[in-house]
XYZ file of C-alpha atoms in Angstrom:
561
model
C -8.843 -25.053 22.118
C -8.874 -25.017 18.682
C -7.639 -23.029 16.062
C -10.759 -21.389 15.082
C -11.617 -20.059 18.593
C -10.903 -16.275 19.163
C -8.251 -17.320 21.826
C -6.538 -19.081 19.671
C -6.353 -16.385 17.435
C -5.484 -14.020 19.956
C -2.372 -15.817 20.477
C -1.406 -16.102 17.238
C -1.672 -12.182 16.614
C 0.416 -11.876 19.332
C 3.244 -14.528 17.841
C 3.013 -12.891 14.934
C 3.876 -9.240 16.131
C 6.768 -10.712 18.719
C 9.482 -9.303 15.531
C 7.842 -5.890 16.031
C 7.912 -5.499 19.423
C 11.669 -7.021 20.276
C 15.158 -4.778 20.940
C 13.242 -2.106 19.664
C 16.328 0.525 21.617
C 18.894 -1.983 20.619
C 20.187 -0.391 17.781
C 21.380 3.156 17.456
C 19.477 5.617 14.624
C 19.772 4.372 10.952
C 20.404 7.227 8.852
C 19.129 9.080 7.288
C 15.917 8.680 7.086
C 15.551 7.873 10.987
C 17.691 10.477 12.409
C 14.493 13.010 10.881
C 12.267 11.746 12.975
C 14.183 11.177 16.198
C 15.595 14.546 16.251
C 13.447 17.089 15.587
C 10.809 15.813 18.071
C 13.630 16.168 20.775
C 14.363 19.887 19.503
C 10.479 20.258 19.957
C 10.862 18.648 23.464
C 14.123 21.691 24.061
C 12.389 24.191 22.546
C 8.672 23.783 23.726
C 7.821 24.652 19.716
C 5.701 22.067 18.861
C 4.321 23.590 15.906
C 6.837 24.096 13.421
C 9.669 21.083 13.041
C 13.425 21.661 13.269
C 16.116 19.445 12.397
C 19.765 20.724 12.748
C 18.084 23.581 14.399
C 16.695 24.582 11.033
C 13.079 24.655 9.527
C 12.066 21.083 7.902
C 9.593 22.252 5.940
C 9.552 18.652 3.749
C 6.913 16.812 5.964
C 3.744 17.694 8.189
C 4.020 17.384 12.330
C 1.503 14.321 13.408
C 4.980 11.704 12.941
C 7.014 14.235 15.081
C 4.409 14.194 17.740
C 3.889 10.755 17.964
C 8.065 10.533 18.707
C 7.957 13.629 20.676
C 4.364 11.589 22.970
C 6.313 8.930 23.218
C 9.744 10.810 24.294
C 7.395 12.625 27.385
C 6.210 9.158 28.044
C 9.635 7.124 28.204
C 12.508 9.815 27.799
C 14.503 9.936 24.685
C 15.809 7.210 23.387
C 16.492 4.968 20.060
C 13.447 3.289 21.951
C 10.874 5.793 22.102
C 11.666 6.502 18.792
C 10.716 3.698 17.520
C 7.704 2.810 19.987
C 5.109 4.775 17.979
C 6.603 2.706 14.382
C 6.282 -1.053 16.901
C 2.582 0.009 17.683
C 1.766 0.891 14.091
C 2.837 -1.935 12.232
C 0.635 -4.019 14.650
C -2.189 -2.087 14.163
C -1.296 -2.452 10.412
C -1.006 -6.122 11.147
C -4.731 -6.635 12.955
C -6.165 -4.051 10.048
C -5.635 -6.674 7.830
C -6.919 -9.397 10.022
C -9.663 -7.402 10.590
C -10.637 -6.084 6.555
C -10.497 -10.339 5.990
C -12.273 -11.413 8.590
C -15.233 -8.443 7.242
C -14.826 -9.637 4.029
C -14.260 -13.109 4.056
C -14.033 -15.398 7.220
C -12.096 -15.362 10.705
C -9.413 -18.337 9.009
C -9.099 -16.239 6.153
C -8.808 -12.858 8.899
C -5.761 -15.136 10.484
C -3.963 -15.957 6.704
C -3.990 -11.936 5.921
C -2.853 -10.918 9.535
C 0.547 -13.774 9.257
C 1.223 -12.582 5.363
C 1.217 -9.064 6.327
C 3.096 -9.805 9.815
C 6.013 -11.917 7.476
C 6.389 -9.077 4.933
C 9.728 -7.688 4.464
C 8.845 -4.075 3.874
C 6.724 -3.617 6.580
C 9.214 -5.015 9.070
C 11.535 -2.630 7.733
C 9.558 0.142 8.021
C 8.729 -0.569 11.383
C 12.885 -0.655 12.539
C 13.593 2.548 10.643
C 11.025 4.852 8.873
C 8.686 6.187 11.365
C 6.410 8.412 8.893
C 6.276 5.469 6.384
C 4.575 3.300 9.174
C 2.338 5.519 10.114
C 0.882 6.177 7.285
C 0.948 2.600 6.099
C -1.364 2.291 9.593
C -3.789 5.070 8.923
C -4.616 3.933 5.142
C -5.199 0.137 6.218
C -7.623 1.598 8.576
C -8.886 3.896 6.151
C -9.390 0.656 3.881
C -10.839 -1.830 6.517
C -13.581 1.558 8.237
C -14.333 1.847 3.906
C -15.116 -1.442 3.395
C -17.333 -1.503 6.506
C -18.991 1.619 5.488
C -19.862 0.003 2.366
C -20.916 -3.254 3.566
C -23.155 -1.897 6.365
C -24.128 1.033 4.456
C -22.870 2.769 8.219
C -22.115 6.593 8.607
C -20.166 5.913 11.551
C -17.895 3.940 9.879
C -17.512 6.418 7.355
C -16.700 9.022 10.090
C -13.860 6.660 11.111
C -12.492 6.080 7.621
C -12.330 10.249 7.395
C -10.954 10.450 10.348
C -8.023 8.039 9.053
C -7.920 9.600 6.011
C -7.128 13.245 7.776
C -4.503 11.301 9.812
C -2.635 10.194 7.076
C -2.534 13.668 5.521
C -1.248 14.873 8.459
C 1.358 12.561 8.184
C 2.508 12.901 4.600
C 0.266 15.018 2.764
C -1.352 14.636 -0.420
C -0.943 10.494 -0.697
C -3.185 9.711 1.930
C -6.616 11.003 0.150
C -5.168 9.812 -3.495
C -4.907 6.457 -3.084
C -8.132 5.919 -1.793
C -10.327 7.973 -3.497
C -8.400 7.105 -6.454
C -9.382 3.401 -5.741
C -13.086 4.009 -4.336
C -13.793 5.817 -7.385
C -12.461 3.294 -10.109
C -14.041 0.295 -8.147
C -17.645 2.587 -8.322
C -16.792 2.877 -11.841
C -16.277 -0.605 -12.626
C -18.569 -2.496 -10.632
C -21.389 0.336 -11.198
C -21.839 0.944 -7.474
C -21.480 4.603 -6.238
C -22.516 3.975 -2.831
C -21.030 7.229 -1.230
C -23.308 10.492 -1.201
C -23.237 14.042 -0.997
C -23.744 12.852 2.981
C -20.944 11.530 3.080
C -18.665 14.098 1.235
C -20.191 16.601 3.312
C -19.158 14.996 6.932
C -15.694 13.569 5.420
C -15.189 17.392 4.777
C -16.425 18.400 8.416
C -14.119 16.205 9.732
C -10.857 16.363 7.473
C -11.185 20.173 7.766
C -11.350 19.874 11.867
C -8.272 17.415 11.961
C -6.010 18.823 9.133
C -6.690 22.229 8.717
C -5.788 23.945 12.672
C -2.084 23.135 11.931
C -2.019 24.536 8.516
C -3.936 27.721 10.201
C -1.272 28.014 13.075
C 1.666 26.884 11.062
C 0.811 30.014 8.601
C -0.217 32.447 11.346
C 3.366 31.836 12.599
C 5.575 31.414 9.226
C 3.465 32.544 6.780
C 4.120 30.390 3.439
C 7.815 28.930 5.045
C 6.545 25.433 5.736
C 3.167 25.174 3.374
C 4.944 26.163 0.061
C 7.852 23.758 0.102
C 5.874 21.154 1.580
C 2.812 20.935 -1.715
C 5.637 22.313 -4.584
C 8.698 20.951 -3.310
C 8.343 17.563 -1.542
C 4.882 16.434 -3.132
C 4.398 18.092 -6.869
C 8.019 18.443 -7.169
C 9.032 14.854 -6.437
C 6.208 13.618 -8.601
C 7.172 15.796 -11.334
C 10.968 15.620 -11.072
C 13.530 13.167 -10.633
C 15.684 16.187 -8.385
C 15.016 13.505 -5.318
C 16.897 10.264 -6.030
C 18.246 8.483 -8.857
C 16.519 7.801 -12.266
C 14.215 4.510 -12.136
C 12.331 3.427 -14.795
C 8.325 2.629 -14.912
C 8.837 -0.837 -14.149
C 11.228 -0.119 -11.209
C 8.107 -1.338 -8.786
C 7.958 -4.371 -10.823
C 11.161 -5.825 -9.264
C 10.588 -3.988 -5.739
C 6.931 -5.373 -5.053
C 8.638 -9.214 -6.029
C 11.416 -8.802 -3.740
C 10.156 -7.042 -0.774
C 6.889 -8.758 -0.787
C 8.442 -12.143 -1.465
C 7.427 -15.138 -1.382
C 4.070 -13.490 -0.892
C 4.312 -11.653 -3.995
C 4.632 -14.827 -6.122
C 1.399 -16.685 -4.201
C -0.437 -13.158 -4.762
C 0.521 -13.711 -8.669
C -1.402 -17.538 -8.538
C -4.009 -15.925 -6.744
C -4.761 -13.201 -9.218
C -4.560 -15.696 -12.357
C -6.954 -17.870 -10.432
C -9.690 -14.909 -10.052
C -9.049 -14.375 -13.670
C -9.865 -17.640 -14.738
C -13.097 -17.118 -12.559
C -13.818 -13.813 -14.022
C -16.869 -15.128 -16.107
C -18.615 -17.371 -13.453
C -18.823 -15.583 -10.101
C -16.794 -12.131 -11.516
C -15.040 -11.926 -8.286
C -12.999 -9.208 -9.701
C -16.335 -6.854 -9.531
C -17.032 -7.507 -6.290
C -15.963 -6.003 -2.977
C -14.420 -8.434 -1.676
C -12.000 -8.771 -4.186
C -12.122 -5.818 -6.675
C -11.399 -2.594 -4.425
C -8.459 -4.511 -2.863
C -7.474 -5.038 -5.839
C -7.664 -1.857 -7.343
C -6.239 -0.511 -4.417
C -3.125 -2.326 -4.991
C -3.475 -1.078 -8.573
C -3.975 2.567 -7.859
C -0.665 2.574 -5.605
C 1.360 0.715 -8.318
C 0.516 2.789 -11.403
C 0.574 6.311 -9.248
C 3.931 5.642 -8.050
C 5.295 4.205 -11.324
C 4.355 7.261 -12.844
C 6.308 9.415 -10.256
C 9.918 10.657 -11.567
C 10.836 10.375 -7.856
C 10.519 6.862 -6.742
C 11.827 4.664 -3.395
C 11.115 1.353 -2.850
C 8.652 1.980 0.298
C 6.608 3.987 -2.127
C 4.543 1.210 -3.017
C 4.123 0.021 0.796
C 0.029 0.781 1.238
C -0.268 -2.311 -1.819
C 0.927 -4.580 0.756
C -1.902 -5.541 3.006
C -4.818 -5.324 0.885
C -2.761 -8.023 -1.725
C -2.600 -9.818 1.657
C -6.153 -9.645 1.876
C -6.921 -10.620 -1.967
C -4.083 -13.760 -1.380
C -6.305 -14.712 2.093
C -9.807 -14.580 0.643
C -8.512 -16.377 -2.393
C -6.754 -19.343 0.045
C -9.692 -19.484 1.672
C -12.525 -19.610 -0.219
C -11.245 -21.739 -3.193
C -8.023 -22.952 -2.577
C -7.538 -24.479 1.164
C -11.085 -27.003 1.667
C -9.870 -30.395 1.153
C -11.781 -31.371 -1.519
C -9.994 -28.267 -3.940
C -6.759 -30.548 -4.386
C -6.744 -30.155 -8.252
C -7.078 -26.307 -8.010
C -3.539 -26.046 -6.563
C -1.310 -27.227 -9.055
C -0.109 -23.462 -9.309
C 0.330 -22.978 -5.226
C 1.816 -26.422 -4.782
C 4.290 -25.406 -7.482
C 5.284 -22.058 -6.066
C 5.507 -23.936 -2.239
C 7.796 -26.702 -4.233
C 10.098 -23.532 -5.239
C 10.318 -22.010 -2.043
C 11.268 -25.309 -1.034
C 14.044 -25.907 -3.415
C 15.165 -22.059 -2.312
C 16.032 -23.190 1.453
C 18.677 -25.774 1.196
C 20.704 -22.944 -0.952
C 19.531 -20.247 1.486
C 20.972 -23.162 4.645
C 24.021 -23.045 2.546
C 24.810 -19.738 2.031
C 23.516 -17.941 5.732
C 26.500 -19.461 7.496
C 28.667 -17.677 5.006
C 27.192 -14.544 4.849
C 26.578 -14.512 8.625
C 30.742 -15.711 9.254
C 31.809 -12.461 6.604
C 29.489 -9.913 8.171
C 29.557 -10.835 11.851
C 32.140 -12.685 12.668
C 31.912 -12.043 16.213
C 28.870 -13.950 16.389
C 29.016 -17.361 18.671
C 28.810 -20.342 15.560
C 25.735 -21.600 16.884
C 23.883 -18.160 15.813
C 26.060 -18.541 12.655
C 25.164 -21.398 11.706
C 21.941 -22.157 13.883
C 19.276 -20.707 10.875
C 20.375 -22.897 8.717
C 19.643 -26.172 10.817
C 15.884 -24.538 11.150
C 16.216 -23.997 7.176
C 16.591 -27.746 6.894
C 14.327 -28.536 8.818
C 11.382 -26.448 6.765
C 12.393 -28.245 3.866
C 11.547 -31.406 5.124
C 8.280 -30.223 6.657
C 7.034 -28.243 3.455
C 8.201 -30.848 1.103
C 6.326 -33.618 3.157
C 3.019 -31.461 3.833
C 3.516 -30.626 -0.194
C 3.751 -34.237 -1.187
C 1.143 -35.278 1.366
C -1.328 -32.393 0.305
C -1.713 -31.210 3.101
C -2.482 -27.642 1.945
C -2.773 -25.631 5.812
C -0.281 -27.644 6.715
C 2.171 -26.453 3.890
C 1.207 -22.997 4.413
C 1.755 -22.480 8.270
C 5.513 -24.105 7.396
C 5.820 -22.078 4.717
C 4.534 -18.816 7.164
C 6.547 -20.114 10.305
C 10.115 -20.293 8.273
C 9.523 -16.450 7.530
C 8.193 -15.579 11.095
C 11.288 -17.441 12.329
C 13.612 -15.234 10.044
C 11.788 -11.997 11.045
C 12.176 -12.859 15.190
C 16.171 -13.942 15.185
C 16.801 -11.010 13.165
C 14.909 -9.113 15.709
C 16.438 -10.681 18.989
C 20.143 -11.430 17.232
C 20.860 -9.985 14.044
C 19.818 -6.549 14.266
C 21.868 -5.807 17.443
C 24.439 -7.863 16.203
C 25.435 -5.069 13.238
C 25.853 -2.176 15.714
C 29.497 -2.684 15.571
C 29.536 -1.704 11.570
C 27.419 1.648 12.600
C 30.040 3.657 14.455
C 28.175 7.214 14.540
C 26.987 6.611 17.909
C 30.333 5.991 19.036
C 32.077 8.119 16.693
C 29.653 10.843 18.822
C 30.720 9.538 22.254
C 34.626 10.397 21.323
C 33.794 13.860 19.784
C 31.337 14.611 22.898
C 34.957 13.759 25.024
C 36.980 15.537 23.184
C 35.807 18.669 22.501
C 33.789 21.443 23.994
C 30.959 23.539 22.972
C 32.674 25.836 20.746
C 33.852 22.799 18.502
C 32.481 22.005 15.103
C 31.302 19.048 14.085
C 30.006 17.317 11.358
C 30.334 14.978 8.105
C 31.577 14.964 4.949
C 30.089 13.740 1.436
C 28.606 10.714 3.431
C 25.203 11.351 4.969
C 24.828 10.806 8.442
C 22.265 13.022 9.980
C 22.418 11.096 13.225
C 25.625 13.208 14.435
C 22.726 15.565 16.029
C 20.867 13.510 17.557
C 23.794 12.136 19.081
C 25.451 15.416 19.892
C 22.962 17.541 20.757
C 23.848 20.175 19.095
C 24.000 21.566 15.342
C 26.011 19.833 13.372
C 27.866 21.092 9.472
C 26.700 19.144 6.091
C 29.821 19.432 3.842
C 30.102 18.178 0.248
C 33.023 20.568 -1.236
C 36.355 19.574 -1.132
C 37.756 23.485 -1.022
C 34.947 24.141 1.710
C 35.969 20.986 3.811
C 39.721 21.834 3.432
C 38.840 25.621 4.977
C 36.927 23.960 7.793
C 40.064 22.319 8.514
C 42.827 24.477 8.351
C 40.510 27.180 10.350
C 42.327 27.655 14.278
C 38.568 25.815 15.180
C 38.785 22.411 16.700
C 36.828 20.315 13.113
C 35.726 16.959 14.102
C 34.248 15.521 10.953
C 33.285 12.005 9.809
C 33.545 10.840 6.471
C 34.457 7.501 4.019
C 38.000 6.328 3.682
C 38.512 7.240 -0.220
C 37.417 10.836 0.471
C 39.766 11.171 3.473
C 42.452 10.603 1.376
C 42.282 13.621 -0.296
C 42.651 15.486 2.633
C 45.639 12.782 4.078
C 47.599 13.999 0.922
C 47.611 17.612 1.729
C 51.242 18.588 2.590
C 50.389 21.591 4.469
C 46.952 20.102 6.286
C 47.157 18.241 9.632
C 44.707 16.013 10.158
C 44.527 13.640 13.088
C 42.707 9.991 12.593
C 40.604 9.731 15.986
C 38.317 6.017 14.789
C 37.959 4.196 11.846
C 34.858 1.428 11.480
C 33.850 -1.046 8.882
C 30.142 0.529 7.230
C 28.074 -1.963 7.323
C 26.897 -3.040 3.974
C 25.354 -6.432 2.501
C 26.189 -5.287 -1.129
C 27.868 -8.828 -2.685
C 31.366 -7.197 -3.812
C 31.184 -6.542 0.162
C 30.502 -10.262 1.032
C 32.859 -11.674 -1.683
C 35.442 -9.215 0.156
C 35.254 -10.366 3.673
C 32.667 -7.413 4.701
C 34.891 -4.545 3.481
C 34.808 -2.936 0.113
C 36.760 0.583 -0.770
C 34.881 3.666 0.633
C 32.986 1.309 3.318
C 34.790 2.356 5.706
C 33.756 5.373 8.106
C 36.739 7.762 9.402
C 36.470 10.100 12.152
C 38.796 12.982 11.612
C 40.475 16.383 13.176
C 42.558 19.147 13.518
C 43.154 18.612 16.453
C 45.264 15.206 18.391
C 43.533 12.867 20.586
C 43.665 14.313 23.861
C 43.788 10.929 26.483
C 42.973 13.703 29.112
C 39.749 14.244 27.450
C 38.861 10.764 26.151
C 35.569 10.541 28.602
C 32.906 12.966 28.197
C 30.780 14.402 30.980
C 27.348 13.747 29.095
C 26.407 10.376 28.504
C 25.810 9.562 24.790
C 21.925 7.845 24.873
């Protein structure tokens, strides 16, 4: 069997997506973002409303329902659970994962549809966004199908195809809105422009219309039917014109703020996409590869998301996400069609040099694991403290002999199989292993056995939403310091969590009784962290009351998921 056979492949793809698939209800919810999207499917699943999402038993108007029902499918399916939650994100970035094997294999060749599916599989970003940011996922899934069903639609000149990129398309608007139909049209349109090939009809607009209006518009009929403008005005003003428009959302970041993300989350991808792009320029006048399908509405794809997001006033680093693949693609058709056949060697003086970097990079990175690993988890048996680094050693040796030896596949599947290594014992180990710096779970499981219905709950100036998943029941958002301190001298039981600088405002009141019930180390990678054996001021989560710890009460009669 040979690596070009379909078998072959079909192992691979499933190597590849092991990290996805692994411990996936090892971890409790990350918050925020996380805690969204696992709760207010389960107060669908209590309240039988499945139109209209709740969180905290309010109206979340900020994001349309097809995210929620995936969860809330998958909760019906397995029960809830950290889990199911995170099911529906596991099959997604898989299915972004053979998208992009697929869009190379169309465009290119089945070894250049295996290069795209590994890069994409051994992204950082996407394996984030498959542990913790359900919505983000998603939609990463339905516009790299939208892409690959585009490109086939233009290659075969096929209306079915078509059908199945609109059908995508209205997917991802149901996820987030707005995004999903600028990015590509955005794209298809400047690639028409510049390549002078407008290959998409009135036809087509007509049936992508048909089709987008079938998918996308019933909820938006039922949703105002039943609310009226509650969920559809906040949703377009709000959380898509108003976080373009307005930096009300999240800190100030400049226009080159995506500069730095796309190197670091995409890396060392993102510096072998960078040789690959100043290789098709240097080609631009022979075979204009920049013009063509293949390579040009990837690349303007990648484009369009960069420049619309850098123009936002609101801007997080998964922003930029839907780049990721197709750059996967343009680094894949570029590796194989002019870079990888033996007799290229002097066309790789700039990938040689950037595998020679990443192999100078490990012997540090072998160096510095154990010590990172020993501050942040030092519960850990030594040899998953200081087994990485071992492996690290040994891809140095590989890659730098493959390198010297120019042996070009060779270097790349080292290079590939140190990250895929990375990804899986941070699936199987790692990620599990941090649970003891995320205390809300547990932090839950004392409040659930200590108090009783009537109790409130609830954090302070530190944001974690997960309290009500946890709990099952609403839960108070403070951030006043007069507001909190009337919370607590009410004759209500107050369990609150907050951060250890902000509790000792409260510890300093003369005539306020408050009663410590858990402390935790926040987990946190930031370096002044590290240098300070894992803890830093204010990294450090308190679970307070008005009320002593009751030993009569310590278990509670519901089980905590």
């Amino acid at each position: 069997m040979g690596f070009r056979s379909p078998l072959a492949h079909a192992i691979i793809l499933v190597l590849i997506s092991l990290p996805y698939a692994i411990n996936l209800g090892k971890s409790s919810i990350w918050d925020a973002n996380e805690a969204f999207y696992a709760e207010t499917p389960r107060e669908m699943l209590v309240s039988g409303d499945y139109l209209a999402p709740h969180f905290n038993f309010q109206p979340r108007a900020q994001k349309p329902p097809l995210t929620y029902w995936a969860v809330l499918l998958s909760y019906k399916l397995f029960g809830v659970s950290e889990f199911a939650v995170r099911l529906p994100s596991a099959l997604a970035a898989i299915g972004v994962i053979l998208f992009s094997y697929a869009l190379a294999r169309l465009l290119f060749s089945p070894r250049a549809a295996l290069i795209a599916g590994i890069v994409t599989a051994t992204t950082a970003r996407v394996f984030i966004l498959a542990r913790r940011l359900p919505i983000d996922i998603l939609l990463l899934f339905f516009l790299t199908g939208a892409l690959y069903f585009l490109v086939r639609a233009l290659l075969r000149n096929d209306k079915r195809s078509w059908a199945f990129a609109c059908v995508f398309l209205s997917l991802g608007f149901l996820t987030k809105g707005p995004v999903a139909l600028c990015i590509p049209a955005a794209a298809y349109v400047l690639w028409a422009l510049w390549s002078r090939r407008f290959r998409i009809g009135g036809s087509h607009l007509l049936m992508g219309a048909v089709i987008f209006s079938a998918i996308v518009l019933p909820w938006y009929i039922l949703i105002y039917r039943a609310h009226g403008w509650t969920y559809i005005a906040p949703f377009f003003l709000k959380d898509n014109l108003g976080r373009f428009a307005a930096e009300t959302f999240g800190p100030a970041r400049g226009p080159l703020y995506y500069v730095s993300v796309y190197a670091v989350d995409f890396f060392p991808w993102s510096l072998l996409v960078l040789a690959a792009l100043l290789f098709l320029w240097r080609r631009r006048k022979t075979e204009e590869p920049l013009r063509s399908l293949s390579f040009g509405l990837p690349l303007v794809w990648c484009a369009v998301t960069f420049l619309l997001f850098s123009l936002s006033k609101n801007k997080q680093e998964y922003y930029i996400a839907p780049l990721y693949p197709a750059a996967a693609v343009i680094l894949a058709g570029v590796l194989d069609r002019f870079l990888l056949p033996q007799d290229q060697h002097s066309r790789n003086r700039w990938f040689t040099g950037i595998y020679v970097s990443f192999a100078a990079l490990l012997p540090g990175m072998a160096i510095l694991i154990p010590f990172a690993l020993k501050t942040l988890m030092p519960h850990l048996a030594p040899v998953l403290h200081y087994g990485p680094s071992i492996f690290l050693a040994a891809g140095f040796a590989l890659l730098w002999w493959t390198v010297v030896r120019r042996k070009h596949v060779e270097s790349f599947a080292v290079f590939a199989g140190t990250l895929w290594f990375i990804f899986l014992v941070c699936s199987t180990f790692y990620l599990p292993a941090l649970e003891p710096f995320r205390p809300v779970k547990e932090f839950c499981r004392i409040i659930d056995g200590q108090s009783d219905g009537n109790a409130q709950a609830g954090f302070f100036r530190t944001a974690v939403p997960s309290m009500v998943f946890y709990l099952r029941r609403p839960i108070f958002e403070e951030a006043g310091y007069e507001q909190m301190l009337q919370r607590l001298e009410s004759q209500q039981p107050v369990f609150c969590i907050l951060n250890r600088n902000d509790y000792a405002f409260f510890a300093e009141r003369q005539n306020l009784k408050t009663y410590v019930l858990a402390r935790r180390a926040r987990f946190s990678v930031r370096l002044s962290t590290l240098l300070n054996a894992g803890y830093s001021p204010g990294e450090e989560l308190i679970l307070i009351s008005n009320r002593p710890f009751s030993e009569k009460n310590r278990s509670g009669d519901r089980p905590i998921l």
